[in-house]
mmCIF file of C-alpha atoms in Angstrom:
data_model
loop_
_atom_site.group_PDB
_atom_site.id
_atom_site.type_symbol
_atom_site.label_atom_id
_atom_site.label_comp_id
_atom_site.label_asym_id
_atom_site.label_seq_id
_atom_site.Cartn_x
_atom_site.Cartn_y
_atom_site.Cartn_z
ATOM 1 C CA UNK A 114 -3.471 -23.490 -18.668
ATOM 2 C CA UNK A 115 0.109 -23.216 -18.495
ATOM 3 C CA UNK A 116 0.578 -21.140 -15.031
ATOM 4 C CA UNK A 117 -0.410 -22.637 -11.893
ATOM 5 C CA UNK A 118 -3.159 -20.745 -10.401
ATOM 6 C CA UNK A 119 -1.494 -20.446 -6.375
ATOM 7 C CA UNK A 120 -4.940 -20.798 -4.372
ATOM 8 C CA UNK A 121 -6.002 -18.612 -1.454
ATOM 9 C CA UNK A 122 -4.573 -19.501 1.772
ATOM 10 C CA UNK A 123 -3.496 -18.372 5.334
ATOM 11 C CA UNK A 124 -0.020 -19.723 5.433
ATOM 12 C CA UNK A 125 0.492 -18.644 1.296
ATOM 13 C CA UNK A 126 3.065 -16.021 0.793
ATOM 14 C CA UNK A 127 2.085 -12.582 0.588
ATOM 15 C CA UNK A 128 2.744 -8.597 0.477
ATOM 16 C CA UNK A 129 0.782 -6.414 1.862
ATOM 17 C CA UNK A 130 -0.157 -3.413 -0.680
ATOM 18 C CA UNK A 131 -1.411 0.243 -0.016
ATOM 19 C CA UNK A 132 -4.541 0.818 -1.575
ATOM 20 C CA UNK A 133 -4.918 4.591 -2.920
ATOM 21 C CA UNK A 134 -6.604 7.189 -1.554
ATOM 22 C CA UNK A 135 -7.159 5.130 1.361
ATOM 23 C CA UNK A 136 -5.056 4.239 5.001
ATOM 24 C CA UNK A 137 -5.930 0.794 4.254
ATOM 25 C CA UNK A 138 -3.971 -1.544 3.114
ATOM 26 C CA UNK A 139 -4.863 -5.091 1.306
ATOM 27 C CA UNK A 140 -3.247 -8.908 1.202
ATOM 28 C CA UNK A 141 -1.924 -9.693 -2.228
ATOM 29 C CA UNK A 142 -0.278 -12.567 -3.690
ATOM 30 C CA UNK A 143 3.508 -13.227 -3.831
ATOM 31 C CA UNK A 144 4.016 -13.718 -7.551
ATOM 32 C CA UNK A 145 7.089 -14.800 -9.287
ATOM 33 C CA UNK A 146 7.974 -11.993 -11.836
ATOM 34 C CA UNK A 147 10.186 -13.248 -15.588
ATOM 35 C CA UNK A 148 11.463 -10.077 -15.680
ATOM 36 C CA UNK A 149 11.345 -6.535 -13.482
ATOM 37 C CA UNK A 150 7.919 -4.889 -12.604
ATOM 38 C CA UNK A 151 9.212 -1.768 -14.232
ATOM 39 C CA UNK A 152 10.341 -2.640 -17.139
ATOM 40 C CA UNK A 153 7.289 -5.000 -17.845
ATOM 41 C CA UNK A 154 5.175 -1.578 -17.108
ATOM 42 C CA UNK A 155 7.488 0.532 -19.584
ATOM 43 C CA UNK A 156 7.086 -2.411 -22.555
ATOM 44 C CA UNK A 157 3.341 -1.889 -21.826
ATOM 45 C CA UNK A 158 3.080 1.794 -21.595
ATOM 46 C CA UNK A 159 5.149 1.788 -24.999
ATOM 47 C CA UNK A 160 3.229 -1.322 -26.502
ATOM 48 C CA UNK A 161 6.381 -3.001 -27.284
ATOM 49 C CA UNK A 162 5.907 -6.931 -26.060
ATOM 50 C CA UNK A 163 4.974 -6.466 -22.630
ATOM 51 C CA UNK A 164 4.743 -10.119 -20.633
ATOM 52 C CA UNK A 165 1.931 -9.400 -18.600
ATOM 53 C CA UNK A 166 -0.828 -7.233 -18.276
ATOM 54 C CA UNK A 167 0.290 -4.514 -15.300
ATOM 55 C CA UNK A 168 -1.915 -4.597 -12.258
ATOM 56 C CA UNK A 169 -2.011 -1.763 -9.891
ATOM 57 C CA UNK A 170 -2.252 -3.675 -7.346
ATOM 58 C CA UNK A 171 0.366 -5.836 -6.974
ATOM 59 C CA UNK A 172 2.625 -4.040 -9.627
ATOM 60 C CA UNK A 173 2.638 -0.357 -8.425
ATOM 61 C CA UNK A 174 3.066 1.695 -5.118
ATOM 62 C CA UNK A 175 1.115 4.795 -5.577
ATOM 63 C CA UNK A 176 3.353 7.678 -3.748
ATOM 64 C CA UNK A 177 1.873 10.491 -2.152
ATOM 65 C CA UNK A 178 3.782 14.344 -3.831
ATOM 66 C CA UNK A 179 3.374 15.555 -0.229
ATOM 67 C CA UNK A 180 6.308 13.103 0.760
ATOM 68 C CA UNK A 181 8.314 15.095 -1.772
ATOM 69 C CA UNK A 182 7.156 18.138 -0.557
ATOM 70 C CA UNK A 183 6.283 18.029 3.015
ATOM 71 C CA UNK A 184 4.019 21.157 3.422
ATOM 72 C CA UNK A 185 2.954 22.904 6.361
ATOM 73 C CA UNK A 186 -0.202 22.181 8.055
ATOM 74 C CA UNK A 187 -2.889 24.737 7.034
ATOM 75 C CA UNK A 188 -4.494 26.388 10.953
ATOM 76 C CA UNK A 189 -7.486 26.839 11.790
ATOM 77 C CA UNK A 190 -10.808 25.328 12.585
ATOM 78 C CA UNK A 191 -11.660 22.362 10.285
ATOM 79 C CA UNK A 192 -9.207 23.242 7.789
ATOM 80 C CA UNK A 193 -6.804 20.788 6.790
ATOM 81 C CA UNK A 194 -4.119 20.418 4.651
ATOM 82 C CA UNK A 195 -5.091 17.964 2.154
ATOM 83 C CA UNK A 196 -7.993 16.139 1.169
ATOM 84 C CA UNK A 197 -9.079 13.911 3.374
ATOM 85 C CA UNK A 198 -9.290 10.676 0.787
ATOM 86 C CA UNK A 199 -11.312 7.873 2.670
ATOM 87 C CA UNK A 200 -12.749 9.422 5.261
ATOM 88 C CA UNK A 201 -16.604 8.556 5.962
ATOM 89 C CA UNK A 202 -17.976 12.226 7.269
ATOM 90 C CA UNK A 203 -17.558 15.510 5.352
ATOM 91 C CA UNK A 204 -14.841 17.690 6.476
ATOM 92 C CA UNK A 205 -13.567 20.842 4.748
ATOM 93 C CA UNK A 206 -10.741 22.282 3.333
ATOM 94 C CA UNK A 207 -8.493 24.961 1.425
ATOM 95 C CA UNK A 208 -6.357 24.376 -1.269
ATOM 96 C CA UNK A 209 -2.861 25.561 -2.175
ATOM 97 C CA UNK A 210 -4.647 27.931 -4.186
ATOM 98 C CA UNK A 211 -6.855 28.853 -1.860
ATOM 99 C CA UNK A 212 -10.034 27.024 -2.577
ATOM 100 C CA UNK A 213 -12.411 25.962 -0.079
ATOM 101 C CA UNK A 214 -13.538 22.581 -0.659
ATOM 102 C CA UNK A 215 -15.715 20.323 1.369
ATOM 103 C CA UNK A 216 -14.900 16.460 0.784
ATOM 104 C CA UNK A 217 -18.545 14.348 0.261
ATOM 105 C CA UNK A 218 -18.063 10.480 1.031
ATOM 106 C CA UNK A 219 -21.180 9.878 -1.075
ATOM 107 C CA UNK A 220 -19.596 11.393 -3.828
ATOM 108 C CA UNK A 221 -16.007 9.508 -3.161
ATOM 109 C CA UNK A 222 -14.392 12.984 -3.122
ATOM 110 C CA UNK A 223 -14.299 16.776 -2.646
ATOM 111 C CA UNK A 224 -16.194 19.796 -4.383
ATOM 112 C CA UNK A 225 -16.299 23.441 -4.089
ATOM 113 C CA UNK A 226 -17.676 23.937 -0.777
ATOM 114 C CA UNK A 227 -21.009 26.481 -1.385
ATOM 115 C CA UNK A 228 -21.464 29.971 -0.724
ATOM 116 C CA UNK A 229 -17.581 30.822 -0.456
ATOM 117 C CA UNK A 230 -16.691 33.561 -2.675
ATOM 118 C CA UNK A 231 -14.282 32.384 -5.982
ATOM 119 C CA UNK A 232 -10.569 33.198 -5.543
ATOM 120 C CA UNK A 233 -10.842 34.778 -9.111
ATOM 121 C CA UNK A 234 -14.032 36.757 -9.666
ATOM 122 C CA UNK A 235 -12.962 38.321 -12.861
ATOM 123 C CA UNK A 236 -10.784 35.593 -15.473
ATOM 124 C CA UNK A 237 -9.802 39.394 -16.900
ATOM 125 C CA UNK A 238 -8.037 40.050 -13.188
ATOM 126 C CA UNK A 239 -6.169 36.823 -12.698
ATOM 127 C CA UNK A 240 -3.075 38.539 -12.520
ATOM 128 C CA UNK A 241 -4.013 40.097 -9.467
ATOM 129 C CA UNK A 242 -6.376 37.509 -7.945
ATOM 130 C CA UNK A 243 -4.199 34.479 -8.100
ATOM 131 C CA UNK A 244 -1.742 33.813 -5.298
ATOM 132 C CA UNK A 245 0.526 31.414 -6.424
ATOM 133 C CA UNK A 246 1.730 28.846 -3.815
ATOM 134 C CA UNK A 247 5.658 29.436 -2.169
ATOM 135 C CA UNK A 248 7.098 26.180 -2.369
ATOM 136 C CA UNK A 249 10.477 27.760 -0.826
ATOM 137 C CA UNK A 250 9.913 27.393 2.747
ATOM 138 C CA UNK A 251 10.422 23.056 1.639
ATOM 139 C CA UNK A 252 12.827 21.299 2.818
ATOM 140 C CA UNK A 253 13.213 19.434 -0.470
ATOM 141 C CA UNK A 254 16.760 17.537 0.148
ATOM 142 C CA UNK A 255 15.237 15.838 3.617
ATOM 143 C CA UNK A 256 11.926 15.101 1.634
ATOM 144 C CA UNK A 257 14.025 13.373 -1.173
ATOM 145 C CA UNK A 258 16.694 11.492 1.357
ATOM 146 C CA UNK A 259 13.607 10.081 3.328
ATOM 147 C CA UNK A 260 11.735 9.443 -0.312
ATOM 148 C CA UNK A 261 15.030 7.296 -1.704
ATOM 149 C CA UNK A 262 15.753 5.561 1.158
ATOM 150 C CA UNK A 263 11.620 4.285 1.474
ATOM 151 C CA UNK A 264 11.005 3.609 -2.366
ATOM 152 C CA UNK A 265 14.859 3.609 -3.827
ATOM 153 C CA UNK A 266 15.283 0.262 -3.988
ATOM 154 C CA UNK A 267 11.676 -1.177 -4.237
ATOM 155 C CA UNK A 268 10.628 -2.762 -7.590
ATOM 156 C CA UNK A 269 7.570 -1.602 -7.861
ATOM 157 C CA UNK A 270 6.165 1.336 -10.337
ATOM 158 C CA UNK A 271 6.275 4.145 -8.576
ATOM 159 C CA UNK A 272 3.189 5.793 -9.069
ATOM 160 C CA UNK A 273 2.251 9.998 -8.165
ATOM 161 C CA UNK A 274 -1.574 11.231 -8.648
ATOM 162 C CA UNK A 275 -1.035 14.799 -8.856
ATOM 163 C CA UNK A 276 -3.771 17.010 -8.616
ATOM 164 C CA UNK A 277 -5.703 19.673 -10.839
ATOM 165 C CA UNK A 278 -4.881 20.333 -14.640
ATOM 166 C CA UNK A 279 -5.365 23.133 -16.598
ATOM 167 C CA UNK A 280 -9.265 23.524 -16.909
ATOM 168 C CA UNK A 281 -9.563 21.575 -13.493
ATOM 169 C CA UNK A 282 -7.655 24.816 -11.660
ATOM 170 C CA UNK A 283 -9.800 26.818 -13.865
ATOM 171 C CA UNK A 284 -12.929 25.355 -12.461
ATOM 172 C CA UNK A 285 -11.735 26.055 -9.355
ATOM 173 C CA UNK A 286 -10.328 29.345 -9.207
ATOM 174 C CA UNK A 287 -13.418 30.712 -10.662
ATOM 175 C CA UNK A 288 -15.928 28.922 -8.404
ATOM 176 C CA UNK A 289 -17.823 26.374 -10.400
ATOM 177 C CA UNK A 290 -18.527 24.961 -14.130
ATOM 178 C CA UNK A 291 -20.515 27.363 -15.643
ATOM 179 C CA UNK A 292 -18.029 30.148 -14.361
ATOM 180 C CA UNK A 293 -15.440 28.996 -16.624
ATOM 181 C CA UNK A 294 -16.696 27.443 -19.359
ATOM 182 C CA UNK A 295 -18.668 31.584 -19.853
ATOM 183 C CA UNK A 296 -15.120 32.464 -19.168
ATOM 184 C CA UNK A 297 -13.819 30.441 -22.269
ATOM 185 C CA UNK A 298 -16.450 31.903 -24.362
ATOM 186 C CA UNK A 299 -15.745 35.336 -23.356
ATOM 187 C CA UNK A 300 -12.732 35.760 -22.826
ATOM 188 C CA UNK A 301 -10.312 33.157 -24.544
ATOM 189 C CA UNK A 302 -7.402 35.448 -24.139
ATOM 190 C CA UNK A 303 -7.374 35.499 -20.814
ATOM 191 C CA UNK A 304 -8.250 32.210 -19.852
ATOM 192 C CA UNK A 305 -5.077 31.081 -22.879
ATOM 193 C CA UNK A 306 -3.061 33.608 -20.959
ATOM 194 C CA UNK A 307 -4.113 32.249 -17.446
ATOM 195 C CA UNK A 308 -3.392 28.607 -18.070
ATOM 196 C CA UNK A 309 -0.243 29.134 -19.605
ATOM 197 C CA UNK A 310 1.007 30.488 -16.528
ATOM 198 C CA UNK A 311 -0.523 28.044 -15.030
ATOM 199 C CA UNK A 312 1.299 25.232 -16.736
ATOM 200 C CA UNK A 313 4.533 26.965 -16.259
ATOM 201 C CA UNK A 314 4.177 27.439 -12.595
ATOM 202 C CA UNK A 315 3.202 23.530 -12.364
ATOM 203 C CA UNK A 316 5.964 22.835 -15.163
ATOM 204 C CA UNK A 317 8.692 24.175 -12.427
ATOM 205 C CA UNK A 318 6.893 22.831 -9.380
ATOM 206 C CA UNK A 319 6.979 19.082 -10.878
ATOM 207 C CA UNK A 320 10.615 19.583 -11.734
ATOM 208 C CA UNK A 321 11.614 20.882 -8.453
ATOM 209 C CA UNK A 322 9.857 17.754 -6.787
ATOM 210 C CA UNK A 323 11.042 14.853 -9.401
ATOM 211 C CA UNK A 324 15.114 16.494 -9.241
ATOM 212 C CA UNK A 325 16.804 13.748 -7.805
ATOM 213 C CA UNK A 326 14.214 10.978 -7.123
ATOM 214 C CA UNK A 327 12.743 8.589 -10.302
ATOM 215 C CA UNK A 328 8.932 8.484 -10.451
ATOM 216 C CA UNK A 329 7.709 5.887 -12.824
ATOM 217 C CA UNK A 330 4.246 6.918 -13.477
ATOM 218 C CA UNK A 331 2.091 10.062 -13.154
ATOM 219 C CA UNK A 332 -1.507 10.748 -13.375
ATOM 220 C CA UNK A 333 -2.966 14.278 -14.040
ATOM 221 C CA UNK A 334 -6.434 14.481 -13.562
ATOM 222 C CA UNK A 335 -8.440 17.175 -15.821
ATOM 223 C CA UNK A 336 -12.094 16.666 -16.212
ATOM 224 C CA UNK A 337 -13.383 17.294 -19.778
ATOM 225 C CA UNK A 338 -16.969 16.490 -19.847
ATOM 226 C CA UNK A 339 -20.266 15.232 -18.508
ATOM 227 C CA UNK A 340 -21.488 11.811 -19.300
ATOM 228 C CA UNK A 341 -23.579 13.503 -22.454
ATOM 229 C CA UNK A 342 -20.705 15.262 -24.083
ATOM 230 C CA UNK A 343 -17.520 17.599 -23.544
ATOM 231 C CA UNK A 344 -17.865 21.053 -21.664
ATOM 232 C CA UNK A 345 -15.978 22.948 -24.703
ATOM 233 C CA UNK A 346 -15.909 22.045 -28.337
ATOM 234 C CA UNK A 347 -12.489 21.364 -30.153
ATOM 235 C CA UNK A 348 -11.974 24.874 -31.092
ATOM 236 C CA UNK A 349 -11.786 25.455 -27.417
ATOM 237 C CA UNK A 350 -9.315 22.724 -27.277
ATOM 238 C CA UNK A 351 -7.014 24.087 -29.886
ATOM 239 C CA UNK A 352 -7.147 27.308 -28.833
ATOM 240 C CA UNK A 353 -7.023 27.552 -25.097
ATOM 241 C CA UNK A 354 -6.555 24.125 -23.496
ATOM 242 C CA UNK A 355 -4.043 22.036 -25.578
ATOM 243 C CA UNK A 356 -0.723 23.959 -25.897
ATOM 244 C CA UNK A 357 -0.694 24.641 -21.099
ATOM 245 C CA UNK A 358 -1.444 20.972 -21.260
ATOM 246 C CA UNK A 359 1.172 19.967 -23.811
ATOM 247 C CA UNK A 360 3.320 22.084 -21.741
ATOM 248 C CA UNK A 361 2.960 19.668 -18.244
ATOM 249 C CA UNK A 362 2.829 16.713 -20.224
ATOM 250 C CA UNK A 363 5.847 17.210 -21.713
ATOM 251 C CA UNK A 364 8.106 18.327 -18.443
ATOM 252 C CA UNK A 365 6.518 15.248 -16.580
ATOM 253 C CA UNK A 366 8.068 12.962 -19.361
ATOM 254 C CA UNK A 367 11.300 14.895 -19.833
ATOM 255 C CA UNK A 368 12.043 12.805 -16.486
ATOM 256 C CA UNK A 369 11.324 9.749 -18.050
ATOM 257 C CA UNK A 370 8.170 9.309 -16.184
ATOM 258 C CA UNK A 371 5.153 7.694 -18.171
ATOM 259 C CA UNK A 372 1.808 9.387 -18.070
ATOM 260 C CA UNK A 373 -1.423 9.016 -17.605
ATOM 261 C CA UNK A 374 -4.432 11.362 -18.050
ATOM 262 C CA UNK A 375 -7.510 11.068 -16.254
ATOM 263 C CA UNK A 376 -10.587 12.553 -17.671
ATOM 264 C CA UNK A 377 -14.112 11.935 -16.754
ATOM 265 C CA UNK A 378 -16.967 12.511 -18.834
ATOM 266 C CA UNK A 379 -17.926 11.297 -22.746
ATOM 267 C CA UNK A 380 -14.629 12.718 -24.228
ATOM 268 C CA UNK A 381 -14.403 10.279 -27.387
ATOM 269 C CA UNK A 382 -14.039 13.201 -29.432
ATOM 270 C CA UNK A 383 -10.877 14.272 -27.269
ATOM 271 C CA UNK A 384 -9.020 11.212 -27.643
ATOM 272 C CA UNK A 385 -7.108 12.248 -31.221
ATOM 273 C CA UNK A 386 -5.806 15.558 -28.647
ATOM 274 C CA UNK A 387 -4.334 13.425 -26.310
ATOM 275 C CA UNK A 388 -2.365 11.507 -28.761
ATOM 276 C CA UNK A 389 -1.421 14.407 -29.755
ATOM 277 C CA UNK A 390 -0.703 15.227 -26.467
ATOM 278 C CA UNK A 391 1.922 12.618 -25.871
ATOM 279 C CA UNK A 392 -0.527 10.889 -23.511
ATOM 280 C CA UNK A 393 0.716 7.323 -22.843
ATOM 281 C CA UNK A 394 -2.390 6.107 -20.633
ATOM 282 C CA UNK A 395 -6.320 7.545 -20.487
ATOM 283 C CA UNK A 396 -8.652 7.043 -17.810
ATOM 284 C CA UNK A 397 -11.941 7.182 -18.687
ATOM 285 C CA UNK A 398 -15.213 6.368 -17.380
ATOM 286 C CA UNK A 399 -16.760 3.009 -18.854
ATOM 287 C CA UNK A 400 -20.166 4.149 -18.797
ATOM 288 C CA UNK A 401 -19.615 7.318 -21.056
ATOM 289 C CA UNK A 402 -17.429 5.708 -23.204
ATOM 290 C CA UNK A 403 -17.023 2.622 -25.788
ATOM 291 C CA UNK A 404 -13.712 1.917 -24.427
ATOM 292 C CA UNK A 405 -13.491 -1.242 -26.784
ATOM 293 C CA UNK A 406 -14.154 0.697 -29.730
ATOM 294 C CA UNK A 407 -11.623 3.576 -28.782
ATOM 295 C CA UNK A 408 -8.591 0.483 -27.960
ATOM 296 C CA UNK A 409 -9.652 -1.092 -31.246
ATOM 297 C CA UNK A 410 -9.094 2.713 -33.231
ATOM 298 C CA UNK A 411 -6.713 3.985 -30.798
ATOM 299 C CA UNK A 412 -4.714 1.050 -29.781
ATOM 300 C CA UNK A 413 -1.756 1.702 -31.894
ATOM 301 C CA UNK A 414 -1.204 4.995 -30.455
ATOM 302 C CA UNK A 415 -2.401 5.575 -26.714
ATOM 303 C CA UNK A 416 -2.719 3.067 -23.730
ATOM 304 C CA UNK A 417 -5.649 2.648 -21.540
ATOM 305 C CA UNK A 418 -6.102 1.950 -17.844
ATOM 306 C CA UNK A 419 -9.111 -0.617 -17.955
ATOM 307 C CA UNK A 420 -11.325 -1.949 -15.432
ATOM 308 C CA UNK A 421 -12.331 -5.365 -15.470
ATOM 309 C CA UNK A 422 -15.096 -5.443 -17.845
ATOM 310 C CA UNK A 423 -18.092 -6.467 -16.954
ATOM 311 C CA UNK A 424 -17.387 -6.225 -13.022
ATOM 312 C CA UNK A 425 -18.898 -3.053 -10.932
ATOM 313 C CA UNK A 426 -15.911 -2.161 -8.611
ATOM 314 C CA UNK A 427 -17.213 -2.918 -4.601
ATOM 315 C CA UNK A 428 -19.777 -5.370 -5.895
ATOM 316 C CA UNK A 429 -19.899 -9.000 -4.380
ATOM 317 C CA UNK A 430 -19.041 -11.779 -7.170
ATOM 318 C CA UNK A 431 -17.354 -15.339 -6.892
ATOM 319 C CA UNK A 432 -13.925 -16.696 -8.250
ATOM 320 C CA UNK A 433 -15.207 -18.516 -10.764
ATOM 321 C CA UNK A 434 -17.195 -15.595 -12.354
ATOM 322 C CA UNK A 435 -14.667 -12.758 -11.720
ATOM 323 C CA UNK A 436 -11.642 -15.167 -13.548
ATOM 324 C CA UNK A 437 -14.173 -15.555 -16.382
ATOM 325 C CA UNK A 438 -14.441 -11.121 -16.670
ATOM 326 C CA UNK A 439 -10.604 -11.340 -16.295
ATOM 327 C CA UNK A 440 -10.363 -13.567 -18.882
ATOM 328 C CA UNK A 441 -12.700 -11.665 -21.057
ATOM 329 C CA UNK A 442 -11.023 -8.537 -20.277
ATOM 330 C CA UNK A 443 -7.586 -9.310 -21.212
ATOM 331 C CA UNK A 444 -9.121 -10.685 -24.591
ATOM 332 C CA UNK A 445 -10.478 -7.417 -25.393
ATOM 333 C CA UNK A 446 -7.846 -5.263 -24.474
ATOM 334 C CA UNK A 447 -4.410 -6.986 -24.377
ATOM 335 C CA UNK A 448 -3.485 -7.170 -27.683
ATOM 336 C CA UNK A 449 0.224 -4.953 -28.592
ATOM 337 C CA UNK A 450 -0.391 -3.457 -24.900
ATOM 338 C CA UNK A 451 -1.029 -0.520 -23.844
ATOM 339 C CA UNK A 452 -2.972 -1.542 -21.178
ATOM 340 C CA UNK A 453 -3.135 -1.716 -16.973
ATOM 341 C CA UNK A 454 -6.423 -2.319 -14.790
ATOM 342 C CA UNK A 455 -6.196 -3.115 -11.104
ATOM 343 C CA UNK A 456 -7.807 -6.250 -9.606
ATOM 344 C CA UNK A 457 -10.034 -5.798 -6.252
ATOM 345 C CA UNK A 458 -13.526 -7.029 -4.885
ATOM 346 C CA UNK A 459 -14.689 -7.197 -1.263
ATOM 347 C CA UNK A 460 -13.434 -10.719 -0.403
ATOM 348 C CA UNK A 461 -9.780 -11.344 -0.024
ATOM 349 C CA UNK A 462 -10.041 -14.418 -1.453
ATOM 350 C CA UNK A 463 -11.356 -13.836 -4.241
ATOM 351 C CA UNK A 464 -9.504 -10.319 -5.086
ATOM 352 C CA UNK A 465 -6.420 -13.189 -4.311
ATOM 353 C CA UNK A 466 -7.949 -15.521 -6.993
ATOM 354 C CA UNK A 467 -8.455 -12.729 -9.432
ATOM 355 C CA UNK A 468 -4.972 -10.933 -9.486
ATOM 356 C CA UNK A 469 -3.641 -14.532 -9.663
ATOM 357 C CA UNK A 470 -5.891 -15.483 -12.960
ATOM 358 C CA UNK A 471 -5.066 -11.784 -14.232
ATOM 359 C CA UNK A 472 -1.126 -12.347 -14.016
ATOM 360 C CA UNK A 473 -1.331 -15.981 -15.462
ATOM 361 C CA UNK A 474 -4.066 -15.387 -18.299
ATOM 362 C CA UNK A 475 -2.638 -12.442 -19.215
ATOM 363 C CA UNK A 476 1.045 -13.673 -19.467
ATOM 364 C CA UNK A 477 -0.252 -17.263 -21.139
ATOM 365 C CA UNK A 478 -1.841 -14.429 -24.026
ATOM 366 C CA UNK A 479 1.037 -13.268 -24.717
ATOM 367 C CA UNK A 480 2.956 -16.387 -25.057
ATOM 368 C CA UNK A 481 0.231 -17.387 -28.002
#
């Protein structure tokens, strides 16, 4: 043990972090950095000699795209402008699209509110039925002069969750699952068609927002599966979802942004596309996946953002046994990086013990 583990203590020094999604915020350790946050997070995002293992919670600020964009409030009834992360009753609420959505704390987010008629009802008529959001009325210079003078000088990665990818928007705009995965059976033109404009649109809103400010980090979210297996096969891919995606990924990193892609569902099969893809980080779910396996095959060519293994986020556990699942965890993924995972249980004392153990274990790996 080379690193001095700095125990838990009123009087220790601290920062307090923003968690995401969330108004809350959390005590985290101090620590003593070798070199800059950033660039430790760009040596690990290109797996070139990284010194620690990047935590989200002490290494990045996660930045919300409405600070860079500043939209009007949506009127009317229980309508709001934007999700309502965190919040423990269900509330709806429309889209820039248009979507109604109704947010479900048991679920830890929103879905398609039922029985509201789809914004699209024909893929064949998108052209028509799709009103593109007017991003004109933005005062984008005040937005960025606020936005540099907050997070200019901060070393910290700056991190933006942006919302719905290609199929994601699909999903939506059609009203549900089975909508438009028929629609990608039936009509492949217009669904290639649709999501290419889709991507271009998004393309020229990300560049608008990211002109003049440096994000670090951006994760995409675009759900590919259920737990059993994807909701299109690889033709589908290659034919109607990869070139809109490649598209988004590759404006987001023309700004020198890293990215991440989060996809739920059993999407092993997928992984080779988002290599492809340019995809520096995947987030996956555990449970459908054999992350291990994919880092082992994979490692060399894509990152992942890990949890720590072994530990069910929320759940009550000690120091002692969550700095033995840290230890573990940086085992099986750290090697050549390409890896981040966040540290956080219930007790701030032991979340404090745990981010300490991950920066020290992981940096103490990488010296060996």
């Amino acid at each position: 043990m080379k690193y001095e583990r700095l125990p838990y203590s009123p009087d220790a020094d601290f920062e307090e972090m923003p968690m995401m999604f969330s108004a809350n915020t959390v005590k985290v350790p101090k620590l003593t950095y070798p070199i800059s946050v950033k660039e430790n997070f760009r040596r690990a995002a290109d797996r070139k000699d990284p010194v620690w293992i990047p935590n989200s919670m002490t290494d990045m600020v996660n930045v919300n795209q409405f600070e860079l964009e500043a939209p009007p409030a949506r009127p009317g009834g229980d309508v709001v402008a934007a999700s309502p992360w965190g919040s423990k009753e269900r509330s709806n609420f429309v889209d820039d699209f248009g979507c109604t959505w109704t947010f479900v704390p048991e679920a830890g987010g929103p879905m398609l509110t039922p029985g509201v008629a789809p914004v699209v009802s024909d893929i064949t008529r998108w052209e028509e039925q799709v009103k593109w959001p007017d991003f004109s009325r933005h005062d984008y210079v005040e937005c960025k002069k606020a936005f540099n003078e907050k997070y200019g000088k901060m070393d910290k990665v700056l991190h933006l969750n942006i919302g719905q990818s290609c199929t994601e928007r699909l999903v939506a705009l059609l009203g549900g699952y089975e909508q438009a995965m028929v629609a990608m059976a039936v009509e492949p033109e217009a669904v290639h068609d649709f999501l290419m404009a889709f991507a271009a649109f998004t393309k020229d809103r990300f560049l608008k927002m990211a002109e003049g400010v440096q994000i670090d980090f951006v994760t995409f979210h675009d759900d590919w599966g259920t737990e059993k297996d994807t909701f299109f096969s690889p033709a589908m891919m290659e034919e109607m979802v990869f070139e809109p995606t490649k598209l988004i990924i590759d404006a987001i990193k023309s700004t020198g942004a890293r990215f991440e892609l989060h996809s739920c569902g059993r999407i092993e099969r997928f992984v080779p596309y988002m290599i492809d893809l340019g995809v520096d980080f995947i987030q996956l779910q555990r449970r459908a996946n054999d992350v291990p396996m994919l880092k082992e095959k994979y490692g060399d060519k894509i990152g992942f953002n890990v949890g720590i293994e072994g530990y069910e986020r929320g759940s009550a556990i000690g120091s002692e046994e969550l700095c033995r699942l840290i230890d573990r965890t940086v085992e099986l993924y750290g090697r050549n990086g390409g890896v981040y995972t966040s540290v956080a249980t219930p007790d701030p004392a032991v979340t404090w013990d745990g981010i300490q153990e991950f920066f020290c274990y992981s940096r103490e790996y990488y010296e060996k």
